[in-house]
mmCIF file of C-alpha atoms and ligand atoms in Angstrom:
data_model
loop_
_atom_site.group_PDB
_atom_site.id
_atom_site.type_symbol
_atom_site.label_atom_id
_atom_site.label_comp_id
_atom_site.label_asym_id
_atom_site.label_seq_id
_atom_site.Cartn_x
_atom_site.Cartn_y
_atom_site.Cartn_z
ATOM 1 C CA UNK A 1 6.021 39.373 6.737
ATOM 2 C CA UNK A 2 8.251 36.615 9.094
ATOM 3 C CA UNK A 3 6.788 33.696 9.706
ATOM 4 C CA UNK A 4 7.779 30.155 10.661
ATOM 5 C CA UNK A 5 8.767 28.591 7.688
ATOM 6 C CA UNK A 6 6.506 25.134 6.551
ATOM 7 C CA UNK A 7 7.334 22.214 4.485
ATOM 8 C CA UNK A 8 6.763 23.889 1.095
ATOM 9 C CA UNK A 9 9.723 26.492 1.557
ATOM 10 C CA UNK A 10 12.306 24.274 1.372
ATOM 11 C CA UNK A 11 12.814 25.080 -2.543
ATOM 12 C CA UNK A 12 12.833 28.768 -1.888
ATOM 13 C CA UNK A 13 15.229 28.193 0.993
ATOM 14 C CA UNK A 14 17.738 26.011 -1.314
ATOM 15 C CA UNK A 15 17.297 29.017 -3.887
ATOM 16 C CA UNK A 16 18.297 31.814 -1.263
ATOM 17 C CA UNK A 17 21.065 29.784 -0.018
ATOM 18 C CA UNK A 18 22.339 29.109 -3.557
ATOM 19 C CA UNK A 19 22.369 32.720 -4.526
ATOM 20 C CA UNK A 20 24.467 34.012 -1.714
ATOM 21 C CA UNK A 21 28.011 34.584 -3.250
ATOM 22 C CA UNK A 22 30.010 33.760 0.140
ATOM 23 C CA UNK A 23 28.345 30.251 0.651
ATOM 24 C CA UNK A 24 30.236 27.661 -0.659
ATOM 25 C CA UNK A 25 28.178 24.336 -1.846
ATOM 26 C CA UNK A 26 29.274 22.789 1.110
ATOM 27 C CA UNK A 27 27.569 25.311 3.208
ATOM 28 C CA UNK A 28 24.310 25.215 0.909
ATOM 29 C CA UNK A 29 24.359 21.504 1.674
ATOM 30 C CA UNK A 30 24.659 22.035 5.065
ATOM 31 C CA UNK A 31 21.465 24.294 4.775
ATOM 32 C CA UNK A 32 19.512 21.814 3.016
ATOM 33 C CA UNK A 33 20.254 19.359 5.747
ATOM 34 C CA UNK A 34 19.647 21.263 8.548
ATOM 35 C CA UNK A 35 16.389 21.792 6.660
ATOM 36 C CA UNK A 36 15.605 18.307 6.115
ATOM 37 C CA UNK A 37 15.831 17.143 9.680
ATOM 38 C CA UNK A 38 13.832 20.198 10.481
ATOM 39 C CA UNK A 39 11.026 19.045 8.494
ATOM 40 C CA UNK A 40 11.326 15.461 8.810
ATOM 41 C CA UNK A 41 11.244 15.150 12.747
ATOM 42 C CA UNK A 42 10.168 18.834 13.799
ATOM 43 C CA UNK A 43 11.972 22.078 15.025
ATOM 44 C CA UNK A 44 12.013 20.686 18.374
ATOM 45 C CA UNK A 45 13.284 17.544 18.226
ATOM 46 C CA UNK A 46 15.809 18.343 15.422
ATOM 47 C CA UNK A 47 16.739 21.955 17.279
ATOM 48 C CA UNK A 48 16.804 23.512 13.934
ATOM 49 C CA UNK A 49 14.122 26.365 13.824
ATOM 50 C CA UNK A 50 13.692 27.982 10.406
ATOM 51 C CA UNK A 51 11.930 31.213 9.862
ATOM 52 C CA UNK A 52 11.162 33.030 6.717
ATOM 53 C CA UNK A 53 10.093 36.356 5.013
ATOM 54 C CA UNK A 54 7.611 36.587 2.866
ATOM 55 C CA UNK A 55 6.539 39.779 0.323
ATOM 56 C CA UNK A 56 4.093 39.190 -1.971
ATOM 57 C CA UNK A 57 3.970 35.416 -2.019
ATOM 58 C CA UNK A 58 8.047 35.348 -2.706
ATOM 59 C CA UNK A 59 10.578 34.427 0.104
ATOM 60 C CA UNK A 60 13.047 36.977 0.673
ATOM 61 C CA UNK A 61 14.990 35.000 2.685
ATOM 62 C CA UNK A 62 15.793 32.590 5.971
ATOM 63 C CA UNK A 63 16.985 32.484 9.234
ATOM 64 C CA UNK A 64 17.510 29.104 11.505
ATOM 65 C CA UNK A 65 18.225 28.987 15.017
ATOM 66 C CA UNK A 66 18.417 26.419 17.924
ATOM 67 C CA UNK A 67 19.447 25.461 21.412
ATOM 68 C CA UNK A 68 23.327 24.587 21.680
ATOM 69 C CA UNK A 69 23.873 21.153 22.968
ATOM 70 C CA UNK A 70 24.899 20.967 26.780
ATOM 71 C CA UNK A 71 24.528 24.571 27.677
ATOM 72 C CA UNK A 72 21.617 25.882 29.631
ATOM 73 C CA UNK A 73 19.402 28.599 27.379
ATOM 74 C CA UNK A 74 22.506 29.288 24.950
ATOM 75 C CA UNK A 75 21.373 29.334 21.191
ATOM 76 C CA UNK A 76 23.181 29.203 17.896
ATOM 77 C CA UNK A 77 21.883 31.255 15.099
ATOM 78 C CA UNK A 78 23.106 28.743 12.718
ATOM 79 C CA UNK A 79 22.079 30.616 9.561
ATOM 80 C CA UNK A 80 20.639 34.014 8.119
ATOM 81 C CA UNK A 81 20.407 34.949 4.537
ATOM 82 C CA UNK A 82 18.318 37.484 2.678
ATOM 83 C CA UNK A 83 17.874 37.842 -1.171
ATOM 84 C CA UNK A 84 20.661 40.062 -2.473
ATOM 85 C CA UNK A 85 18.263 42.019 -4.551
ATOM 86 C CA UNK A 86 16.735 42.993 -1.022
ATOM 87 C CA UNK A 87 19.931 43.566 0.981
ATOM 88 C CA UNK A 88 20.345 46.464 3.004
ATOM 89 C CA UNK A 89 16.532 46.921 3.580
ATOM 90 C CA UNK A 90 15.978 46.039 6.987
ATOM 91 C CA UNK A 91 15.044 42.222 6.228
ATOM 92 C CA UNK A 92 18.263 40.958 8.309
ATOM 93 C CA UNK A 93 17.568 43.113 11.517
ATOM 94 C CA UNK A 94 13.885 41.682 11.322
ATOM 95 C CA UNK A 95 15.186 38.063 11.283
ATOM 96 C CA UNK A 96 17.460 38.746 14.131
ATOM 97 C CA UNK A 97 14.472 40.427 16.198
ATOM 98 C CA UNK A 98 12.024 37.629 15.699
ATOM 99 C CA UNK A 99 15.057 35.047 16.255
ATOM 100 C CA UNK A 100 15.695 36.969 19.505
ATOM 101 C CA UNK A 101 12.038 37.097 20.257
ATOM 102 C CA UNK A 102 11.816 33.204 19.550
ATOM 103 C CA UNK A 103 14.511 32.257 21.832
ATOM 104 C CA UNK A 104 13.524 34.045 24.754
ATOM 105 C CA UNK A 105 10.115 32.188 24.333
ATOM 106 C CA UNK A 106 12.165 29.173 24.350
ATOM 107 C CA UNK A 107 14.097 29.968 27.514
ATOM 108 C CA UNK A 108 17.190 31.572 25.790
ATOM 109 C CA UNK A 109 19.442 33.850 27.333
ATOM 110 C CA UNK A 110 22.310 34.120 25.086
ATOM 111 C CA UNK A 111 22.761 34.057 21.237
ATOM 112 C CA UNK A 112 25.927 32.936 19.513
ATOM 113 C CA UNK A 113 26.831 33.911 15.714
ATOM 114 C CA UNK A 114 29.904 32.102 14.156
ATOM 115 C CA UNK A 115 31.197 33.479 10.851
ATOM 116 C CA UNK A 116 34.051 33.847 9.073
ATOM 117 C CA UNK A 117 36.985 36.523 9.219
ATOM 118 C CA UNK A 118 37.658 36.964 5.192
ATOM 119 C CA UNK A 119 37.681 39.866 3.317
ATOM 120 C CA UNK A 120 34.158 38.720 1.738
ATOM 121 C CA UNK A 121 32.550 38.317 5.165
ATOM 122 C CA UNK A 122 33.128 42.292 6.268
ATOM 123 C CA UNK A 123 29.429 43.115 5.239
ATOM 124 C CA UNK A 124 28.217 40.237 7.286
ATOM 125 C CA UNK A 125 30.370 41.332 10.327
ATOM 126 C CA UNK A 126 29.308 44.908 10.052
ATOM 127 C CA UNK A 127 25.601 43.477 9.769
ATOM 128 C CA UNK A 128 26.146 42.017 13.401
ATOM 129 C CA UNK A 129 28.075 45.019 14.723
ATOM 130 C CA UNK A 130 25.481 47.536 13.346
ATOM 131 C CA UNK A 131 22.406 45.425 15.125
ATOM 132 C CA UNK A 132 24.375 45.727 18.298
ATOM 133 C CA UNK A 133 25.972 42.265 18.658
ATOM 134 C CA UNK A 134 29.283 41.940 20.665
ATOM 135 C CA UNK A 135 32.398 40.700 18.985
ATOM 136 C CA UNK A 136 33.562 37.993 21.495
ATOM 137 C CA UNK A 137 36.474 36.006 20.233
ATOM 138 C CA UNK A 138 38.549 35.512 17.018
ATOM 139 C CA UNK A 139 40.124 31.916 16.660
ATOM 140 C CA UNK A 140 42.781 32.270 14.010
ATOM 141 C CA UNK A 141 43.161 30.189 11.230
ATOM 142 C CA UNK A 142 40.087 28.370 12.517
ATOM 143 C CA UNK A 143 38.308 27.348 9.030
ATOM 144 C CA UNK A 144 41.313 27.449 7.482
ATOM 145 C CA UNK A 145 44.370 28.704 7.263
ATOM 146 C CA UNK A 146 43.900 32.611 6.582
ATOM 147 C CA UNK A 147 40.426 31.847 7.337
ATOM 148 C CA UNK A 148 39.656 32.863 11.016
ATOM 149 C CA UNK A 149 36.332 31.806 13.342
ATOM 150 C CA UNK A 150 34.996 35.696 14.476
ATOM 151 C CA UNK A 151 31.981 34.971 17.187
ATOM 152 C CA UNK A 152 29.438 37.290 17.944
ATOM 153 C CA UNK A 153 27.222 37.192 20.923
ATOM 154 C CA UNK A 154 23.959 38.971 22.258
ATOM 155 C CA UNK A 155 22.738 38.529 25.541
ATOM 156 C CA UNK A 156 18.833 38.440 25.745
ATOM 157 C CA UNK A 157 19.107 38.683 29.887
HETATM 158 C C1 COA B 1 24.104 39.641 6.284
HETATM 159 C C2 COA B 1 22.731 39.493 5.962
HETATM 160 C C3 COA B 1 21.803 38.899 6.515
HETATM 161 C C4 COA B 1 22.144 41.126 6.375
HETATM 162 O O1 COA B 1 20.758 41.331 5.987
HETATM 163 P P1 COA B 1 20.180 43.075 5.467
HETATM 164 O O2 COA B 1 18.910 42.862 5.202
HETATM 165 O O3 COA B 1 21.059 42.899 4.348
HETATM 166 O O4 COA B 1 20.986 43.841 6.705
HETATM 167 P P2 COA B 1 19.811 44.901 7.251
HETATM 168 O O5 COA B 1 19.445 45.751 6.133
HETATM 169 O O6 COA B 1 18.699 44.569 8.351
HETATM 170 O O7 COA B 1 20.966 45.498 8.167
HETATM 171 C C5 COA B 1 21.035 46.076 9.430
HETATM 172 C C6 COA B 1 21.911 47.196 9.653
HETATM 173 O O8 COA B 1 23.034 46.199 10.013
HETATM 174 C C7 COA B 1 24.124 47.283 9.283
HETATM 175 N N1 COA B 1 24.806 46.509 7.793
HETATM 176 C C8 COA B 1 23.903 45.802 7.445
HETATM 177 N N2 COA B 1 24.743 45.552 6.395
HETATM 178 C C9 COA B 1 25.770 46.361 6.219
HETATM 179 C C10 COA B 1 26.851 46.150 5.081
HETATM 180 N N3 COA B 1 27.192 46.068 4.290
HETATM 181 N N4 COA B 1 27.874 47.428 5.924
HETATM 182 C C11 COA B 1 27.759 48.298 6.946
HETATM 183 N N5 COA B 1 26.685 47.794 7.714
HETATM 184 C C12 COA B 1 25.604 47.201 7.461
HETATM 185 C C13 COA B 1 23.733 48.112 9.183
HETATM 186 O O9 COA B 1 23.756 48.966 10.832
HETATM 187 C C14 COA B 1 22.198 48.275 9.200
HETATM 188 O O10 COA B 1 21.524 49.299 9.505
HETATM 189 P P3 COA B 1 21.455 50.500 8.535
HETATM 190 O O11 COA B 1 21.046 50.052 7.192
HETATM 191 O O12 COA B 1 19.971 51.216 9.461
HETATM 192 O O13 COA B 1 22.340 51.288 8.770
HETATM 193 C C15 COA B 1 22.647 39.715 4.384
HETATM 194 O O14 COA B 1 22.988 40.922 3.724
HETATM 195 C C16 COA B 1 23.024 38.376 3.891
HETATM 196 O O15 COA B 1 21.717 37.599 3.665
HETATM 197 N N6 COA B 1 24.238 38.140 3.439
HETATM 198 C C17 COA B 1 24.912 36.784 3.001
HETATM 199 C C18 COA B 1 24.706 35.870 3.751
HETATM 200 C C19 COA B 1 25.466 35.912 4.829
HETATM 201 O O16 COA B 1 26.490 36.529 4.944
HETATM 202 N N7 COA B 1 24.930 35.471 6.088
HETATM 203 C C20 COA B 1 25.587 35.217 7.431
HETATM 204 C C21 COA B 1 26.328 34.174 7.642
HETATM 205 S S1 COA B 1 25.242 32.860 8.334
#
């Protein structure tokens, strides 16, 4: 079941983010910061909307999206992570479908996903391609020398 996150989900979101091998400590801290801001002032004011997947009382993953400042109807998918014991089970696809519905309801028309071009992110890029997102741009050496930024997009309308 995919649902809107509530304030009790913070520890589980942190644990899932920490368990993802490709996420650095800095990235986990970034997830925590977005979460704190979302909980303290709410999704609308912070611009960070968290959703979670729950099965038998346990969280299987989370996603976070929000409007991109200074755009009309462009939304970023900031984070998506699925418990690695459940990967390739369709949870990621469900997160994206729910995010798309929510974003459309919020007036969004374009979703942007940014990821890394590094080899360890090949399964992540295969995921976005597998769900039909367009590989729109590559910025060479963006994150670091040898670590490109790969931008995927999805049009809602
Ligand atoms: C990327 C991630 C969110 C995908 O979630 P998931 O639940 O494993 O993916 P799904 O089972 O919903 O996959 C949907 C489709 O994507 C494609 N796909 C997913 N993983 C793939 C892989 N490793 N190789 C090839 N295609 C893949 C397939 O087309 C798949 O459909 P299918 O299984 O019917 O063939 C998850 O694996 C994850 O948490 N990865 C680590 C964190 C991360 O990289 N997050 C994104 C950066 S913010």
